[in-house]
Short mmCIF file of C-alpha atoms in Angstrom, two decimals:
data_model
loop_
_atom_site.label_atom_id
_atom_site.label_comp_id
_atom_site.label_asym_id
_atom_site.label_seq_id
_atom_site.Cartn_x
_atom_site.Cartn_y
_atom_site.Cartn_z
CA UNK A 1 0.02 0.09 -0.04
CA UNK A 2 1.33 3.50 -0.91
CA UNK A 3 2.29 5.57 2.04
CA UNK A 4 0.53 8.82 2.02
CA UNK A 5 0.78 11.75 4.26
CA UNK A 6 -2.75 13.09 4.06
CA UNK A 7 -4.85 10.60 5.80
CA UNK A 8 -4.57 7.55 8.03
CA UNK A 9 -6.93 4.72 7.52
CA UNK A 10 -9.20 5.53 10.61
CA UNK A 11 -12.71 7.09 9.69
CA UNK A 12 -14.33 9.30 11.98
CA UNK A 13 -17.67 11.03 11.87
CA UNK A 14 -17.91 14.52 10.26
CA UNK A 15 -17.47 17.21 12.73
CA UNK A 16 -19.41 20.42 13.18
CA UNK A 17 -16.35 22.48 12.98
CA UNK A 18 -12.76 22.25 11.39
CA UNK A 19 -9.90 22.30 13.85
CA UNK A 20 -6.34 23.18 13.11
CA UNK A 21 -3.55 22.63 15.61
CA UNK A 22 -0.24 24.36 14.97
CA UNK A 23 2.53 22.83 17.38
CA UNK A 24 5.26 25.46 17.46
CA UNK A 25 8.70 25.40 19.23
CA UNK A 26 7.51 28.00 21.75
CA UNK A 27 3.80 28.18 21.28
CA UNK A 28 0.71 26.14 20.40
CA UNK A 29 -2.08 27.58 18.08
CA UNK A 30 -5.53 25.99 17.93
CA UNK A 31 -8.19 27.43 15.80
CA UNK A 32 -11.76 26.32 15.23
CA UNK A 33 -13.75 27.20 12.01
CA UNK A 34 -17.39 26.84 11.21
CA UNK A 35 -18.04 26.50 7.64
CA UNK A 36 -21.38 27.72 6.42
CA UNK A 37 -22.47 28.45 2.83
CA UNK A 38 -18.97 28.47 1.48
CA UNK A 39 -17.71 30.92 4.21
CA UNK A 40 -15.63 30.46 7.35
CA UNK A 41 -16.65 32.00 10.77
CA UNK A 42 -14.27 31.83 13.75
CA UNK A 43 -15.38 29.67 16.72
CA UNK A 44 -12.20 29.81 18.66
CA UNK A 45 -8.43 30.91 18.41
CA UNK A 46 -6.43 29.84 21.30
CA UNK A 47 -2.62 30.31 21.83
CA UNK A 48 -0.58 28.54 24.63
CA UNK A 49 3.01 29.51 25.39
CA UNK A 50 5.31 26.63 26.18
CA UNK A 51 7.31 27.48 29.38
CA UNK A 52 10.39 25.61 28.46
CA UNK A 53 11.01 25.83 24.84
CA UNK A 54 12.38 22.48 23.18
CA UNK A 55 13.60 23.10 19.68
CA UNK A 56 14.91 19.52 18.96
CA UNK A 57 12.03 17.67 17.31
CA UNK A 58 12.57 14.25 19.26
CA UNK A 59 12.40 16.28 22.52
CA UNK A 60 9.45 18.29 21.87
CA UNK A 61 7.47 15.28 20.69
CA UNK A 62 8.24 13.46 23.91
CA UNK A 63 7.99 16.54 26.20
CA UNK A 64 5.61 15.90 29.23
CA UNK A 65 5.35 19.65 29.44
CA UNK A 66 3.96 19.76 25.91
CA UNK A 67 1.57 17.01 26.50
CA UNK A 68 0.27 18.74 29.80
CA UNK A 69 -0.34 21.84 27.83
CA UNK A 70 -2.01 20.12 24.82
CA UNK A 71 -4.24 18.14 27.24
CA UNK A 72 -5.39 21.48 29.23
CA UNK A 73 -6.01 23.07 25.88
CA UNK A 74 -8.05 20.15 24.55
CA UNK A 75 -10.06 19.77 27.58
CA UNK A 76 -10.92 23.67 28.00
CA UNK A 77 -11.99 23.74 24.30
CA UNK A 78 -14.26 20.66 24.64
CA UNK A 79 -12.27 18.68 21.87
CA UNK A 80 -11.93 15.31 23.54
CA UNK A 81 -12.57 12.71 20.71
CA UNK A 82 -12.44 15.38 18.01
CA UNK A 83 -10.77 14.96 14.80
CA UNK A 84 -7.88 17.75 14.11
CA UNK A 85 -5.54 18.69 11.52
CA UNK A 86 -1.82 18.84 12.51
CA UNK A 87 1.66 19.78 10.76
CA UNK A 88 5.18 19.15 11.00
CA UNK A 89 8.32 21.00 9.87
CA UNK A 90 12.00 21.16 10.14
CA UNK A 91 14.95 19.10 8.99
CA UNK A 92 12.68 15.78 9.03
CA UNK A 93 10.51 17.42 6.18
CA UNK A 94 11.22 17.97 2.52
CA UNK A 95 9.15 19.97 -0.13
CA UNK A 96 10.29 19.98 -3.67
CA UNK A 97 8.90 20.98 -7.02
CA UNK A 98 9.72 18.43 -9.62
CA UNK A 99 8.84 17.31 -13.04
CA UNK A 100 8.14 13.64 -13.98
CA UNK A 101 8.25 12.37 -17.55
CA UNK A 102 6.50 9.34 -19.18
CA UNK A 103 4.13 8.98 -16.08
CA UNK A 104 0.32 9.29 -15.97
CA UNK A 105 -1.30 10.76 -12.94
CA UNK A 106 -3.08 7.37 -12.13
CA UNK A 107 0.48 5.70 -12.18
CA UNK A 108 2.03 8.42 -9.90
CA UNK A 109 1.63 6.52 -6.47
CA UNK A 110 3.44 3.51 -7.84
CA UNK A 111 6.17 5.56 -9.72
CA UNK A 112 7.01 7.41 -6.78
CA UNK A 113 7.04 4.36 -4.33
CA UNK A 114 9.75 2.79 -6.46
CA UNK A 115 11.64 5.80 -7.82
CA UNK A 116 10.95 8.38 -5.19
CA UNK A 117 14.63 7.97 -3.90
CA UNK A 118 15.67 10.11 -6.91
CA UNK A 119 13.96 13.11 -5.39
CA UNK A 120 13.96 12.28 -1.60
CA UNK A 121 17.11 12.48 0.36
CA UNK A 122 15.68 9.86 2.87
CA UNK A 123 15.26 6.07 2.95
CA UNK A 124 11.87 5.51 1.35
CA UNK A 125 11.06 2.75 4.01
CA UNK A 126 11.41 5.53 6.68
CA UNK A 127 9.25 8.21 5.21
CA UNK A 128 5.52 9.12 4.43
CA UNK A 129 5.21 11.11 1.10
CA UNK A 130 2.52 12.78 -0.77
CA UNK A 131 2.09 15.24 -3.77
CA UNK A 132 0.24 18.00 -5.31
CA UNK A 133 -0.17 18.08 -9.13
CA UNK A 134 0.10 21.46 -10.46
CA UNK A 135 -2.12 22.71 -13.24
CA UNK A 136 -0.80 22.00 -16.53
CA UNK A 137 -0.73 24.36 -19.61
CA UNK A 138 -2.74 23.20 -22.66
CA UNK A 139 -2.13 21.38 -24.77
CA UNK A 140 -1.13 18.94 -22.03
CA UNK A 141 2.84 18.64 -22.00
CA UNK A 142 4.35 15.14 -21.73
CA UNK A 143 5.51 15.64 -18.33
CA UNK A 144 3.74 16.34 -14.92
CA UNK A 145 4.90 19.14 -12.55
CA UNK A 146 4.25 18.50 -8.90
CA UNK A 147 4.99 19.52 -5.39
CA UNK A 148 6.46 16.31 -3.62
CA UNK A 149 6.24 16.31 0.11
CA UNK A 150 8.05 13.96 2.46
CA UNK A 151 8.20 13.56 6.14
CA UNK A 152 9.97 11.02 8.27
CA UNK A 153 7.63 8.26 9.75
CA UNK A 154 9.13 8.73 13.30
CA UNK A 155 8.34 12.39 13.62
CA UNK A 156 4.71 12.06 12.18
CA UNK A 157 3.96 8.99 14.15
CA UNK A 158 5.52 10.51 17.49
CA UNK A 159 3.09 13.66 17.03
CA UNK A 160 0.36 11.36 16.14
CA UNK A 161 0.90 9.01 19.34
CA UNK A 162 1.04 12.09 21.58
CA UNK A 163 -2.39 13.56 20.47
CA UNK A 164 -4.05 10.27 20.74
CA UNK A 165 -2.81 10.03 24.14
CA UNK A 166 -4.56 13.31 24.95
CA UNK A 167 -7.73 12.33 23.42
CA UNK A 168 -8.02 13.94 20.01
CA UNK A 169 -7.68 12.11 16.49
CA UNK A 170 -5.26 13.68 13.92
CA UNK A 171 -6.73 12.78 10.51
CA UNK A 172 -4.58 15.18 8.58
CA UNK A 173 -0.90 15.63 8.59
CA UNK A 174 0.30 18.54 6.52
CA UNK A 175 3.65 20.30 6.54
CA UNK A 176 3.82 23.99 7.81
CA UNK A 177 4.90 25.55 4.52
CA UNK A 178 1.94 24.06 2.58
CA UNK A 179 -0.65 24.93 5.27
CA UNK A 180 0.47 28.42 5.14
CA UNK A 181 0.22 28.41 1.38
CA UNK A 182 -3.44 27.28 1.73
CA UNK A 183 -4.08 30.37 3.73
CA UNK A 184 -2.17 32.75 1.59
CA UNK A 185 -4.06 31.61 -1.69
CA UNK A 186 -7.45 32.10 -0.10
CA UNK A 187 -6.83 35.92 1.02
CA UNK A 188 -7.35 38.94 -1.09
CA UNK A 189 -3.76 39.96 -0.70
CA UNK A 190 -2.48 37.23 -2.71
CA UNK A 191 -3.58 39.01 -5.75
CA UNK A 192 -3.98 37.37 -9.32
CA UNK A 193 -0.96 37.53 -11.39
CA UNK A 194 1.33 38.72 -8.59
CA UNK A 195 4.75 37.27 -7.75
CA UNK A 196 5.44 37.34 -3.89
CA UNK A 197 6.99 35.77 -1.08
CA UNK A 198 5.92 34.87 2.31
CA UNK A 199 8.12 34.28 5.46
CA UNK A 200 6.74 32.65 8.62
CA UNK A 201 9.27 33.65 11.17
CA UNK A 202 9.33 31.55 14.44
CA UNK A 203 11.51 31.05 17.51
CA UNK A 204 13.00 27.76 16.07
CA UNK A 205 13.15 28.55 12.45
CA UNK A 206 11.25 29.91 9.55
CA UNK A 207 9.26 28.76 6.45
CA UNK A 208 9.74 30.79 3.34
CA UNK A 209 7.41 30.37 0.29
CA UNK A 210 7.88 32.09 -3.19
CA UNK A 211 4.55 32.02 -5.36
CA UNK A 212 4.59 32.81 -9.01
CA UNK A 213 1.42 32.46 -11.40
CA UNK A 214 -0.54 31.62 -8.39
CA UNK A 215 1.48 28.34 -7.86
CA UNK A 216 4.31 27.54 -5.17
CA UNK A 217 7.70 28.08 -6.85
CA UNK A 218 9.86 27.40 -3.77
CA UNK A 219 8.91 26.36 -0.30
CA UNK A 220 11.95 26.08 2.11
CA UNK A 221 12.32 25.39 6.00
CA UNK A 222 15.07 27.43 7.54
CA UNK A 223 16.14 26.13 11.16
CA UNK A 224 18.37 28.48 13.17
CA UNK A 225 21.97 27.18 14.12
CA UNK A 226 21.70 29.01 17.45
CA UNK A 227 18.26 29.57 18.74
CA UNK A 228 18.96 31.24 22.14
CA UNK A 229 18.53 34.91 20.77
CA UNK A 230 15.17 34.00 19.09
CA UNK A 231 13.91 32.09 22.04
CA UNK A 232 14.73 35.04 24.44
CA UNK A 233 13.27 37.65 22.05
CA UNK A 234 9.85 36.54 22.52
CA UNK A 235 6.72 37.36 20.67
CA UNK A 236 5.50 41.01 20.34
CA UNK A 237 2.02 39.68 21.54
CA UNK A 238 1.14 37.22 24.20
CA UNK A 239 -2.26 35.70 24.06
CA UNK A 240 -3.34 33.10 26.69
CA UNK A 241 -6.63 31.46 27.35
CA UNK A 242 -9.24 29.77 25.22
CA UNK A 243 -10.79 32.94 23.73
CA UNK A 244 -8.58 35.78 23.91
CA UNK A 245 -8.01 35.96 27.59
CA UNK A 246 -4.42 37.43 28.63
CA UNK A 247 -2.35 40.51 28.51
CA UNK A 248 -0.46 42.19 25.37
CA UNK A 249 3.15 42.78 25.61
CA UNK A 250 5.15 45.36 24.02
CA UNK A 251 8.23 44.56 22.06
CA UNK A 252 11.31 46.03 23.66
CA UNK A 253 14.48 46.36 21.49
CA UNK A 254 16.67 44.27 23.55
CA UNK A 255 19.90 42.70 22.33
CA UNK A 256 18.26 39.49 22.00
CA UNK A 257 15.84 41.08 19.72
CA UNK A 258 18.45 42.82 17.71
CA UNK A 259 20.25 39.54 17.33
CA UNK A 260 17.28 37.68 16.16
CA UNK A 261 16.20 40.40 13.78
CA UNK A 262 19.64 40.53 12.22
CA UNK A 263 19.76 36.73 11.69
CA UNK A 264 16.11 36.91 10.37
CA UNK A 265 17.10 39.61 7.73
CA UNK A 266 20.30 37.75 6.79
CA UNK A 267 18.36 34.38 6.34
CA UNK A 268 15.54 35.89 4.34
CA UNK A 269 17.91 37.67 2.18
CA UNK A 270 20.18 34.94 1.42
CA UNK A 271 17.04 32.82 0.48
CA UNK A 272 15.81 35.64 -1.95
CA UNK A 273 19.42 35.58 -3.49
CA UNK A 274 19.44 31.84 -3.98
CA UNK A 275 15.89 31.74 -5.38
CA UNK A 276 16.51 34.68 -7.87
CA UNK A 277 19.77 32.99 -8.95
CA UNK A 278 17.88 29.92 -9.88
CA UNK A 279 14.83 31.94 -11.43
CA UNK A 280 16.55 35.20 -12.88
CA UNK A 281 13.36 36.09 -14.76
CA UNK A 282 11.29 36.09 -11.24
CA UNK A 283 10.03 39.35 -10.07
CA UNK A 284 9.11 39.37 -6.49
CA UNK A 285 6.79 42.09 -5.88
CA UNK A 286 6.29 41.99 -2.10
CA UNK A 287 7.02 40.06 0.99
CA UNK A 288 4.45 39.15 3.45
CA UNK A 289 5.32 38.34 7.03
CA UNK A 290 3.77 36.19 9.70
CA UNK A 291 4.90 33.95 12.79
CA UNK A 292 5.69 34.89 16.38
CA UNK A 293 8.66 36.95 15.57
CA UNK A 294 7.23 38.93 12.57
CA UNK A 295 5.26 41.63 14.40
CA UNK A 296 8.14 43.82 14.73
CA UNK A 297 8.15 46.99 12.65
CA UNK A 298 11.79 47.35 12.72
CA UNK A 299 12.06 44.05 11.02
CA UNK A 300 9.91 45.05 8.30
CA UNK A 301 11.86 48.23 7.69
CA UNK A 302 15.10 46.33 7.59
CA UNK A 303 13.84 43.77 5.12
CA UNK A 304 12.46 46.50 2.86
CA UNK A 305 15.82 48.13 2.86
CA UNK A 306 17.64 44.74 2.20
CA UNK A 307 15.37 43.59 -0.39
CA UNK A 308 14.18 46.73 -1.93
CA UNK A 309 10.47 45.57 -1.94
CA UNK A 310 7.50 46.27 0.51
CA UNK A 311 7.60 43.90 3.48
CA UNK A 312 3.96 43.78 4.94
CA UNK A 313 2.26 42.03 7.66
CA UNK A 314 0.12 39.06 6.68
CA UNK A 315 -3.29 38.67 8.31
CA UNK A 316 -4.62 35.05 7.77
CA UNK A 317 -8.00 36.05 9.30
CA UNK A 318 -8.88 38.64 6.53
CA UNK A 319 -11.67 36.70 5.13
CA UNK A 320 -12.85 34.71 8.08
CA UNK A 321 -15.89 36.28 9.82
CA UNK A 322 -15.86 36.81 13.49
CA UNK A 323 -17.87 38.85 16.10
CA UNK A 324 -17.02 42.58 16.22
CA UNK A 325 -16.06 42.50 19.84
CA UNK A 326 -13.31 39.95 19.04
CA UNK A 327 -12.11 41.53 15.88
CA UNK A 328 -9.39 43.99 17.28
CA UNK A 329 -8.02 41.43 19.53
CA UNK A 330 -7.92 38.77 16.69
CA UNK A 331 -6.27 41.28 14.48
CA UNK A 332 -3.61 42.08 16.91
CA UNK A 333 -2.44 38.68 17.08
CA UNK A 334 -3.20 37.54 13.44
CA UNK A 335 0.52 37.15 12.84
CA UNK A 336 0.30 33.97 14.94
CA UNK A 337 -2.31 32.27 13.05
CA UNK A 338 -1.04 31.60 9.40
CA UNK A 339 -0.30 27.80 9.80
CA UNK A 340 -3.35 27.05 12.00
CA UNK A 341 -5.87 28.65 9.58
CA UNK A 342 -4.29 26.59 6.78
CA UNK A 343 -4.62 23.43 8.54
CA UNK A 344 -8.32 24.17 9.53
CA UNK A 345 -9.12 24.88 5.85
CA UNK A 346 -7.45 21.52 4.58
CA UNK A 347 -9.66 19.67 2.06
CA UNK A 348 -9.32 16.38 3.92
CA UNK A 349 -10.20 18.01 7.37
CA UNK A 350 -13.59 16.70 7.37
CA UNK A 351 -13.57 13.68 9.99
#
């Protein structure tokens, strides 16, 4: 049987809401959306900060502290027994745009099962894989272009086991970059015909996505070599509680923040240079920013100076309905929700 990343064999009843759970290296974000007549309405957006950040993947999946925070969150939100969409990222994940010649769509599963080692730098027996076939120009070419995704089984299964132990059912496992891309392509800011980039800047690393012709061109995960300055820099906003309880914190320009900002600018600029060298005709019109460390005006200013294009905050909640009394608080922490929203929007997130 082909190993696919999208769904496991269990089948659960269709839920009333869609739940996305983004487990980061320093925070957990949970969102519940209700779908009505093709539109989505916010039911809940919860953020929990992990007291002791553990960036190493093997450690964070086995962390008793993480399990306790997740368990409290699930019980508070009344999600015991509910299906959820989750994601993974980091060095155990690969996302690559490839071309395959002489293979039909119906034969792709078998082809990648036997020939995936040509594209995936891991033992095929140790990974789950999935793919996304990109729209083809007409007349149809003799080759297929697709986004190939692979993740180590150990990482996926560790996260799955952890969540099942606290009483929820992970029915979708995506990767952070593609979950964020789903959110991006649904918003008004991702205008037709534009080429743009998105950087999801977190405490342990970042996801960078380049979009051209409304399709992903490059998706990269960047992990920081030294996370200490990023962990100490903190988020510009702290949100605790199930529905917007807690205090907002102002960002101070501490040495940790300056060091983290400098590394973020350096990594993003380096990624831009690499992509533009590979695609010299690509004209990136703007950069959107999200993630815990993105809500820093000085970061946006320095990126604009370094790249010569606008660096703008990305709001994943733009086209999601919510009550007026929540909107200001929701907007204040919109930078935290990009991946979680994409998980809740996943087409297989039905239970």
